CSV table of C-alpha atoms in Angstrom, one decimal:
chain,number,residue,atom,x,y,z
V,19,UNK,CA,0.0,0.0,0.0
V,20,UNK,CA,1.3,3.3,-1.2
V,21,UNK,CA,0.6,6.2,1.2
V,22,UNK,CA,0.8,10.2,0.4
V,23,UNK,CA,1.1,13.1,2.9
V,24,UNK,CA,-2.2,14.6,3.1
V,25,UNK,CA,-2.2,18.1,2.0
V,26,UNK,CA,-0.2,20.3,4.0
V,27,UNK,CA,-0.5,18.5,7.3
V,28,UNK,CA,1.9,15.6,8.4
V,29,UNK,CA,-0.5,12.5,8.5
V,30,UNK,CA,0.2,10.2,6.3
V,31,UNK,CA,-3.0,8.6,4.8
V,32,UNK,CA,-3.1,5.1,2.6
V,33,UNK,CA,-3.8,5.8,-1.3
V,34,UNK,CA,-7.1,3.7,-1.0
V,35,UNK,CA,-9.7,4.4,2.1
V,36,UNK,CA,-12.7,2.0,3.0
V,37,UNK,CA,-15.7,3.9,2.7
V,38,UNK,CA,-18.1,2.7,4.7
V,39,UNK,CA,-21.8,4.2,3.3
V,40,UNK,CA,-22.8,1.1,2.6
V,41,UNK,CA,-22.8,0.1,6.3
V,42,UNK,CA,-26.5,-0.3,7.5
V,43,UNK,CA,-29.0,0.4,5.1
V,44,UNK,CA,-31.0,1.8,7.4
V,45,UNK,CA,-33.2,4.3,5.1
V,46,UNK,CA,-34.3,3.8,1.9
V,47,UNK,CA,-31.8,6.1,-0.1
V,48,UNK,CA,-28.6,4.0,1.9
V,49,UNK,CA,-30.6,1.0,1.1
V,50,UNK,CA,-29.8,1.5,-2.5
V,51,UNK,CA,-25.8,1.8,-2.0
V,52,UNK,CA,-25.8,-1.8,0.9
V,53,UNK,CA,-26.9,-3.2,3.9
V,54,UNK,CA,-23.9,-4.6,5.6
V,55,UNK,CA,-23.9,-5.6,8.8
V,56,UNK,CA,-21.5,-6.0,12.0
V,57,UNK,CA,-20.3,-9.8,11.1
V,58,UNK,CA,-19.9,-8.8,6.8
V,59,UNK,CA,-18.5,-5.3,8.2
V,60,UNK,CA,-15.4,-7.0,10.4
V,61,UNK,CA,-14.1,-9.3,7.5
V,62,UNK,CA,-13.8,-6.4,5.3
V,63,UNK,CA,-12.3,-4.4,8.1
V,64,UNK,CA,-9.8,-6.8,8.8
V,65,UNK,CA,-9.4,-7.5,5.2
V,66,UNK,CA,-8.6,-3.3,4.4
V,67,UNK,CA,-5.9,-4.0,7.2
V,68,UNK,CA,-4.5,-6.8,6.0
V,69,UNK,CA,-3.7,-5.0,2.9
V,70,UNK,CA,-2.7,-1.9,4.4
V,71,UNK,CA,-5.7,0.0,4.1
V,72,UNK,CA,-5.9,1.6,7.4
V,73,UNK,CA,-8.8,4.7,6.6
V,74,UNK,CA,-12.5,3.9,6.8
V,75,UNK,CA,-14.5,6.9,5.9
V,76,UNK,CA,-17.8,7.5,7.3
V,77,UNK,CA,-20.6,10.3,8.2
V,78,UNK,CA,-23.0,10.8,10.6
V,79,UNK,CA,-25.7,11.0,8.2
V,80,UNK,CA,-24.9,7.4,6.4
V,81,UNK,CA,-27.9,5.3,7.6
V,82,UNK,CA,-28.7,7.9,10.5
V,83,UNK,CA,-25.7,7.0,12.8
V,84,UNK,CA,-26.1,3.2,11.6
V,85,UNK,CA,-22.5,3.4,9.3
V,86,UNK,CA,-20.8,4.7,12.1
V,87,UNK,CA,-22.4,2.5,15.1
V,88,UNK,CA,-21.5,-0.4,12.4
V,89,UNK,CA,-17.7,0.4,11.9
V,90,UNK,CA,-16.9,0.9,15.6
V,91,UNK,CA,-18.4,-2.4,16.1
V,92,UNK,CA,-16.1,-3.5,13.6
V,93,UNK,CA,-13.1,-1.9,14.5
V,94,UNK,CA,-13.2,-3.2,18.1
V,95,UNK,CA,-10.4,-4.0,19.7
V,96,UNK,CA,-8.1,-2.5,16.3
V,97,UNK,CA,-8.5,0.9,16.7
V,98,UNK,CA,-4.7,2.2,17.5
V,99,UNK,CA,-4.2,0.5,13.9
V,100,UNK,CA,-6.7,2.6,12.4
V,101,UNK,CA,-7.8,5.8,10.7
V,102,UNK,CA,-11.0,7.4,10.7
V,103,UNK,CA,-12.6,10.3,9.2
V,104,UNK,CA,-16.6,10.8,9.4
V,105,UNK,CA,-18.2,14.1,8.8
V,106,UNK,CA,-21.1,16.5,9.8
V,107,UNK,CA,-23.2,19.2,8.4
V,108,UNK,CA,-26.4,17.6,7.1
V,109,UNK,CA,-29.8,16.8,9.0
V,110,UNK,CA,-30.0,14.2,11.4
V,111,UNK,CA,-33.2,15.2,12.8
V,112,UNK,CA,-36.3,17.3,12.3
V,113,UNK,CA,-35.0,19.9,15.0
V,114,UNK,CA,-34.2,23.5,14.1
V,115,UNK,CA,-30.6,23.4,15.4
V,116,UNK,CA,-29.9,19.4,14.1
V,117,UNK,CA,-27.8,20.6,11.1
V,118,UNK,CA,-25.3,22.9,9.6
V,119,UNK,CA,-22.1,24.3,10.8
V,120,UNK,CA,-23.0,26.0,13.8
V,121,UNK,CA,-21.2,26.1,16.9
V,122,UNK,CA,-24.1,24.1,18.8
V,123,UNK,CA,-24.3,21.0,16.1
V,124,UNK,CA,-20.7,20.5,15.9
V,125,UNK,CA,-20.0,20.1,19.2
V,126,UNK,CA,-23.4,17.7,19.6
V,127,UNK,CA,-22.4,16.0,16.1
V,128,UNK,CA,-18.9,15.2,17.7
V,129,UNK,CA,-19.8,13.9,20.8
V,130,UNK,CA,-22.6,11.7,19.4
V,131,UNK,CA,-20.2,10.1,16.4
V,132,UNK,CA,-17.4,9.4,18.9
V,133,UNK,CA,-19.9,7.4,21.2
V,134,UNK,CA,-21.2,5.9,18.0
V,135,UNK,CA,-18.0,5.0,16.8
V,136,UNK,CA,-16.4,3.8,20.2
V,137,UNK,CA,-13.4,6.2,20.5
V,138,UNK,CA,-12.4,9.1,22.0
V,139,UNK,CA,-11.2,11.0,18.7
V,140,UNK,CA,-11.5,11.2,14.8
V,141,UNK,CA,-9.4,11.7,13.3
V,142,UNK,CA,-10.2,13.1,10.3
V,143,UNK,CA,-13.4,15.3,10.7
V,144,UNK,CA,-15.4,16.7,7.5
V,145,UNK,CA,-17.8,19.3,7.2
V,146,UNK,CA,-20.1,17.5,4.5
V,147,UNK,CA,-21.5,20.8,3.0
V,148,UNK,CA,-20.7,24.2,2.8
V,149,UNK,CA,-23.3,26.1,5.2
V,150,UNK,CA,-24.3,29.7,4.3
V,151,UNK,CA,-26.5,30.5,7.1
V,152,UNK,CA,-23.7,30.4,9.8
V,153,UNK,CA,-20.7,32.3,9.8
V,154,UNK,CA,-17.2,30.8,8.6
V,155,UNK,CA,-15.6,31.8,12.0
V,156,UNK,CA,-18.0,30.3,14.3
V,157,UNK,CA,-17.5,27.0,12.1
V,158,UNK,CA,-13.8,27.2,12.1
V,159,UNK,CA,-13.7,28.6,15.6
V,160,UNK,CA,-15.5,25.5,16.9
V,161,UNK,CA,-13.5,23.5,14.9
V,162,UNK,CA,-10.4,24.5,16.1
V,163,UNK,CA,-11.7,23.9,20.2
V,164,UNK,CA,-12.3,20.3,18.8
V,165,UNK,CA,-9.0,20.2,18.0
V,166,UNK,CA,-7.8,21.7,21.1
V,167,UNK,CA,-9.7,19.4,23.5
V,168,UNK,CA,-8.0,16.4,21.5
V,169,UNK,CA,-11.2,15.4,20.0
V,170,UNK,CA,-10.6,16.0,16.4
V,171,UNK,CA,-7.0,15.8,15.0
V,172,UNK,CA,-7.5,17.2,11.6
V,173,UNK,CA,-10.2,18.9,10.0
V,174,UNK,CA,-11.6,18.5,6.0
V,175,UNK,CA,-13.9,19.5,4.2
V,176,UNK,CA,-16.4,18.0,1.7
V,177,UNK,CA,-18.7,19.0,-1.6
V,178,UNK,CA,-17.0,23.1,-1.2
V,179,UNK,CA,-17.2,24.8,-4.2
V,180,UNK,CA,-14.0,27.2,-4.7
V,181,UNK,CA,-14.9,30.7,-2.8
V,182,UNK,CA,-16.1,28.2,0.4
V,183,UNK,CA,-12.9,26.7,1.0
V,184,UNK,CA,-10.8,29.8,0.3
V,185,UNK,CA,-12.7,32.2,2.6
V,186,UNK,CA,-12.6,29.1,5.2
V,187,UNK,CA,-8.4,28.9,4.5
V,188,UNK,CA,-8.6,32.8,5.0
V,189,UNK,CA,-10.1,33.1,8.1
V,190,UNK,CA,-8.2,30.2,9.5
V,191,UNK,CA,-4.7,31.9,9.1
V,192,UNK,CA,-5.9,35.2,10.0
V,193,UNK,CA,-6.8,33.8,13.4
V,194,UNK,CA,-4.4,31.2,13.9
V,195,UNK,CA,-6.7,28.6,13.7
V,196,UNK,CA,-6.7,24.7,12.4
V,197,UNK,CA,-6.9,24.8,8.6
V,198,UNK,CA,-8.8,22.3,6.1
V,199,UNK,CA,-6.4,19.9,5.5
V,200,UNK,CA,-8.5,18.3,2.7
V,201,UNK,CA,-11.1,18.1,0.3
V,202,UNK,CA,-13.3,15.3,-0.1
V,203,UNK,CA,-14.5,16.0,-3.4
V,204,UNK,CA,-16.8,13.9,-6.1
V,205,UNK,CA,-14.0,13.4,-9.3
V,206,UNK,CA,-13.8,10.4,-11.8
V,207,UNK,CA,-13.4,10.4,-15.7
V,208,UNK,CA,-17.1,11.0,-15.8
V,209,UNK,CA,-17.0,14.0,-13.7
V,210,UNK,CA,-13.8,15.8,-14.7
V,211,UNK,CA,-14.9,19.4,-13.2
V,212,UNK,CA,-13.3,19.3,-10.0
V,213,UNK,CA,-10.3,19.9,-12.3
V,214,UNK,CA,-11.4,23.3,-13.7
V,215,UNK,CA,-11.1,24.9,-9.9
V,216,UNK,CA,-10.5,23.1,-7.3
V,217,UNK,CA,-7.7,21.7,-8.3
V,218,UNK,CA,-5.8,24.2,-8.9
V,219,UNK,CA,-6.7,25.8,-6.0
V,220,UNK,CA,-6.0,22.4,-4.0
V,221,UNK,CA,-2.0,22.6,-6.0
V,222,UNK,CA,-1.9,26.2,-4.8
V,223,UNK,CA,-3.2,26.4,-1.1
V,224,UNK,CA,-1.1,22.7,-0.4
V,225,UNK,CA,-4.5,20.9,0.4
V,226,UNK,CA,-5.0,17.4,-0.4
V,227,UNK,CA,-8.0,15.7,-2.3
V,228,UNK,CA,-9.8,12.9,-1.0
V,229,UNK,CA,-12.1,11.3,-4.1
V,230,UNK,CA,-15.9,9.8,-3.0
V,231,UNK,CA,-17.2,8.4,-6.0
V,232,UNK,CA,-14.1,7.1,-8.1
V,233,UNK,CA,-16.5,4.8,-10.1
V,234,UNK,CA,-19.4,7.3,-11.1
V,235,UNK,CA,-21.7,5.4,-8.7
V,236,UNK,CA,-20.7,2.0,-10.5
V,237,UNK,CA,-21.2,3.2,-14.0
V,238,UNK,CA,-17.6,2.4,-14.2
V,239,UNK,CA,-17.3,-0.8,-12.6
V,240,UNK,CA,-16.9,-2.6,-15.8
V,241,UNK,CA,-21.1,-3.8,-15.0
V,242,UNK,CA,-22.7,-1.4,-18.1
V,243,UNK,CA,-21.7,-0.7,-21.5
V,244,UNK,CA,-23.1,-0.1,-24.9
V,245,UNK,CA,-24.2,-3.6,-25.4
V,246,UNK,CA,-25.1,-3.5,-21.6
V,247,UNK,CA,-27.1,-0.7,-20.7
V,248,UNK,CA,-28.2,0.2,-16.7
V,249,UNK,CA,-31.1,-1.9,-16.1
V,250,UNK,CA,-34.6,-0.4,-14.2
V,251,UNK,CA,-33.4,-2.1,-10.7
V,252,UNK,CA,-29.9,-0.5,-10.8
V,253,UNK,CA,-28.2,1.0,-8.1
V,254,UNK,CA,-28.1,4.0,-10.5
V,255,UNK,CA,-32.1,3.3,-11.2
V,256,UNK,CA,-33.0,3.4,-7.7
V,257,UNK,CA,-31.6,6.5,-6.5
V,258,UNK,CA,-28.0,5.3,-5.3
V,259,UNK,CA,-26.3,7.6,-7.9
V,260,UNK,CA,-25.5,10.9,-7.8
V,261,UNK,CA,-24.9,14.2,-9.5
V,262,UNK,CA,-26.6,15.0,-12.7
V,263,UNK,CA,-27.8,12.6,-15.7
V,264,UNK,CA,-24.6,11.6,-17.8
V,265,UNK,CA,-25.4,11.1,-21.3
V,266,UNK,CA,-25.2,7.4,-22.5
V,267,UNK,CA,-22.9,8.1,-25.6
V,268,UNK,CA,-20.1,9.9,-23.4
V,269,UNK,CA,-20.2,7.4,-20.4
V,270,UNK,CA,-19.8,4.6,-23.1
V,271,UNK,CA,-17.0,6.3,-25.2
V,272,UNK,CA,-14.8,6.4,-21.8
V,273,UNK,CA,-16.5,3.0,-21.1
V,274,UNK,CA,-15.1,1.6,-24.8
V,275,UNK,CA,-11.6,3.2,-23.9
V,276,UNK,CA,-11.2,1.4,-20.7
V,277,UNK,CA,-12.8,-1.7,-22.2
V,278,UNK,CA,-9.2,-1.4,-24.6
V,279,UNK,CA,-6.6,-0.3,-21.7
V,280,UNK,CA,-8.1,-3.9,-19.2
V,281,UNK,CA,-7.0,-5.6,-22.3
V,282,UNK,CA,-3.7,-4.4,-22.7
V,283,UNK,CA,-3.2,-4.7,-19.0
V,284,UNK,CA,-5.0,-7.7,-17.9
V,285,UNK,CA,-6.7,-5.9,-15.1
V,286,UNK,CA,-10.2,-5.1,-14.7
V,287,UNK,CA,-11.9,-1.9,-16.0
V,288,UNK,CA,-12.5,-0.5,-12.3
V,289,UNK,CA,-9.3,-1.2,-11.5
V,290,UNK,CA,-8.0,1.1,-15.0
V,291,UNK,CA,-10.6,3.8,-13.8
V,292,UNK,CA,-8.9,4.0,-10.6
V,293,UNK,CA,-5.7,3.9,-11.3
V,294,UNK,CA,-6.3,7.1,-13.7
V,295,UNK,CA,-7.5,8.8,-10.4
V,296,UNK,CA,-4.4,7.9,-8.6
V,297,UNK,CA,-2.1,9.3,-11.1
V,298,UNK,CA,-3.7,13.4,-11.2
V,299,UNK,CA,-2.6,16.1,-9.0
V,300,UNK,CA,-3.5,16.5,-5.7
V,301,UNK,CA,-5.4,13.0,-5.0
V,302,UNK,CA,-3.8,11.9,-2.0
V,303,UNK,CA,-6.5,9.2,-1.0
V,304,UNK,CA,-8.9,7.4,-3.3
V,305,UNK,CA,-12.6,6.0,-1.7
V,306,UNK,CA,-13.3,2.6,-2.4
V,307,UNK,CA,-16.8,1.2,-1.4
V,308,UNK,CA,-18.0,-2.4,-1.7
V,309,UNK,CA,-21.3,-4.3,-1.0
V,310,UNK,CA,-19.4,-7.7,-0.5
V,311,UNK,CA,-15.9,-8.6,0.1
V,312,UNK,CA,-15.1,-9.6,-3.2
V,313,UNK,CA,-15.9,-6.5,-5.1
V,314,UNK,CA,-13.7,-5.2,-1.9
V,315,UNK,CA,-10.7,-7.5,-2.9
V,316,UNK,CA,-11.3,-6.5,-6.9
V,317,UNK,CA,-10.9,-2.7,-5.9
V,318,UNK,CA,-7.7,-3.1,-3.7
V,319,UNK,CA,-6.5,-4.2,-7.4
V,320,UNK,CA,-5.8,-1.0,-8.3
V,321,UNK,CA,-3.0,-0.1,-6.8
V,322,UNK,CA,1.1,-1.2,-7.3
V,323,UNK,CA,1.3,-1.0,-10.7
V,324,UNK,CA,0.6,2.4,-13.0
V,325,UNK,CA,-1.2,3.1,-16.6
V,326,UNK,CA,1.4,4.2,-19.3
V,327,UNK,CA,1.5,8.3,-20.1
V,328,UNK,CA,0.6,7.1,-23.4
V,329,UNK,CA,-2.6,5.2,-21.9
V,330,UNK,CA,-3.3,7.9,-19.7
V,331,UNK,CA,-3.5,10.7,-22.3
V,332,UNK,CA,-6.1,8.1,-24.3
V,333,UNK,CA,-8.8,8.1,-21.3
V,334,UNK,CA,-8.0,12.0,-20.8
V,335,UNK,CA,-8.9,12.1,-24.8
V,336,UNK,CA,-12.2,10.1,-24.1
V,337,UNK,CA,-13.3,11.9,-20.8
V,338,UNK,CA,-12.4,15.7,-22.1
V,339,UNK,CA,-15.5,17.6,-21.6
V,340,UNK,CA,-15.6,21.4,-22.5
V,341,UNK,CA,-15.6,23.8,-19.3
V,342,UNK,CA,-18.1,26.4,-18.6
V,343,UNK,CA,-17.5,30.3,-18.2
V,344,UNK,CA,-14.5,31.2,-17.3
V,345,UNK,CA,-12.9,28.5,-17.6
V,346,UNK,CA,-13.3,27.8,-21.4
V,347,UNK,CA,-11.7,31.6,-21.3
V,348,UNK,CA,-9.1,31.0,-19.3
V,349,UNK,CA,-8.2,28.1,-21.2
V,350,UNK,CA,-7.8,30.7,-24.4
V,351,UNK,CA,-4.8,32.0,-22.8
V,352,UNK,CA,-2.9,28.5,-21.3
V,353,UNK,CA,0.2,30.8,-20.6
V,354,UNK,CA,-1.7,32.8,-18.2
V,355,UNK,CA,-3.6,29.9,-16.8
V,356,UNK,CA,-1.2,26.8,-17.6
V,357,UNK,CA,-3.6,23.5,-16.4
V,358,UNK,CA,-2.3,21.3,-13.4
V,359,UNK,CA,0.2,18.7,-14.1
């Protein structure tokens, strides 16, 4: 297992994480991504270590509390050989004050994933959204006591567009407080816009990317092609997907592509669609999810061996997509604005 600094802190995380959303199934919209439970849950724990996989990824809102209750379960009696990250922001309850970025529910959120998750720290702690209504210093300030009290060791966060996580970076130095470290951030060769600002600004401001939803959702999981369209009862059908509506003729083009570099490698097309993702700026840690243990064994494939430039530049050919305003301007001028390399 290869592992990268993350960002511009000095933890070192493992190229691949476990995520664990597929813990529980306790709602009808986590139903559609899995339903493990504790006994499934332990053997792919153990199997993650056993490869060197030591970051399970989580959230408070996976399965209302049940992902998290799940993977402390799991991780009993292994937790000094473990990292984890879980995150906060989103409801959890009907109650006026049971979301956002406020003071109050991140201090609540905290305390209720530690004595979900069985420890006394995470140690990687997202905010899962960006939240408008409160303001960026009470959300970093409260951040930063977390990490004062030895509660949190680093902070992320997840799903900011570019303004977000500069103003939060901003106010963080200004005040001496704990900076986001990382960015988990939705990026695979069907969604190639993280690229147009993010990552830049990830290259500039030294923060490291965490990827959730390498494969699309599955749509590049090797499972659908032209010949083999999504069925109705998909995980894509049913409302585990997310993001926008991809147009069948570009998902299959990249699809075709990586049907031709698993040949010429002998590995799977997952495993070619993950390596890609290893190989661009600023990805310091990739999520893998699994409903069973073998699709878990299949994804932990990607790693220790690289795609060729040459095979690289052919899947950048077949996911290319044209930016939106400014970016297609800035790209007029690549002196100016030379892309990330």
């Amino acid at each position: 297992m290869e592992y990268r600094q993350l960002g511009a802190s000095g933890l070192k995380v493992p190229v691949l994480s476990f995520g664990t959303g597929t813990f529980g199934g306790g709602t009808e919209f986590f139903k559609a991504w899995g339903s493990t439970q504790v006994e499934e849950a332990t053997r792919m724990v153990n199997r993650c270590l056993d490869a060197g996989l030591t970051l399970f990824d989580t959230a408070d809102v996976y399965s209302k509390g049940m992902s998290e209750e799940i993977l402390g379960k799991a991780l009993s009696g292994l937790r000094d050989k473990a990292l984890i990250s879980t995150k906060a922001t989103f409801k959890m309850s009907d109650g006026p004050n049971d979301f956002g970025s406020s003071r109050f529910h991140l201090v609540k959120s905290c305390e209720d994933s530690l004595r979900r998750l069985k420890t006394d720290h995470i140690d990687i702690y997202y905010m899962h959204g960006f939240d408008g209504n409160t303001p960026v210093e009470e959300t970093l300030s409260a951040l930063n006591n977390l990490v004062q009290s030895g509660k949190v060791r680093y902070i992320g966060c997840s799903n900011f567009s570019g303004w977000h996580l500069m103003k939060s970076l901003s106010v963080s130095e200004r005040y001496g407080w704990s900076k986001y470290v990382t960015h988990q951030a939705y990026y695979s060769l069907l969604s190639r816009e993280f690229e147009w600002e993010l990552m830049p600004l990830a290259l500039d401001q030294k923060v490291g990317t965490v990827v959730w939803s390498p494969l699309a959702a599955g749509r590049l999981g090797g499972k659908y092609r032209r010949s083999n369209p999504a069925p109705a009862d998909s995980r894509i059908a049913q409302g585990g997907g997310e993001g926008p509506v991809i147009p069948e003729d570009y998902w299959f083009t990249i699809v075709d592509t990586l049907d031709e570099l698993a040949a010429e490698t002998g590995k799977t097309v997952a495993q070619v669609a993950l390596n890609w993702l290893l190989q661009r700026p600023t990805v310091s840690s990739i999520v893998i999810g699994a409903r069973t243990e073998e699709q878990l064994t299949q994804n932990l494939g990607a790693i220790g061996w690289n795609l060729s430039k040459e095979q690289v530049a052919r899947l950048d050919a077949a996911s290319n997509k044209e930016p939106i305003y400014p970016y297609w301007h800035q790209r007029k001028n690549p002196d100016l604005n030379p892309l990330p390399v």
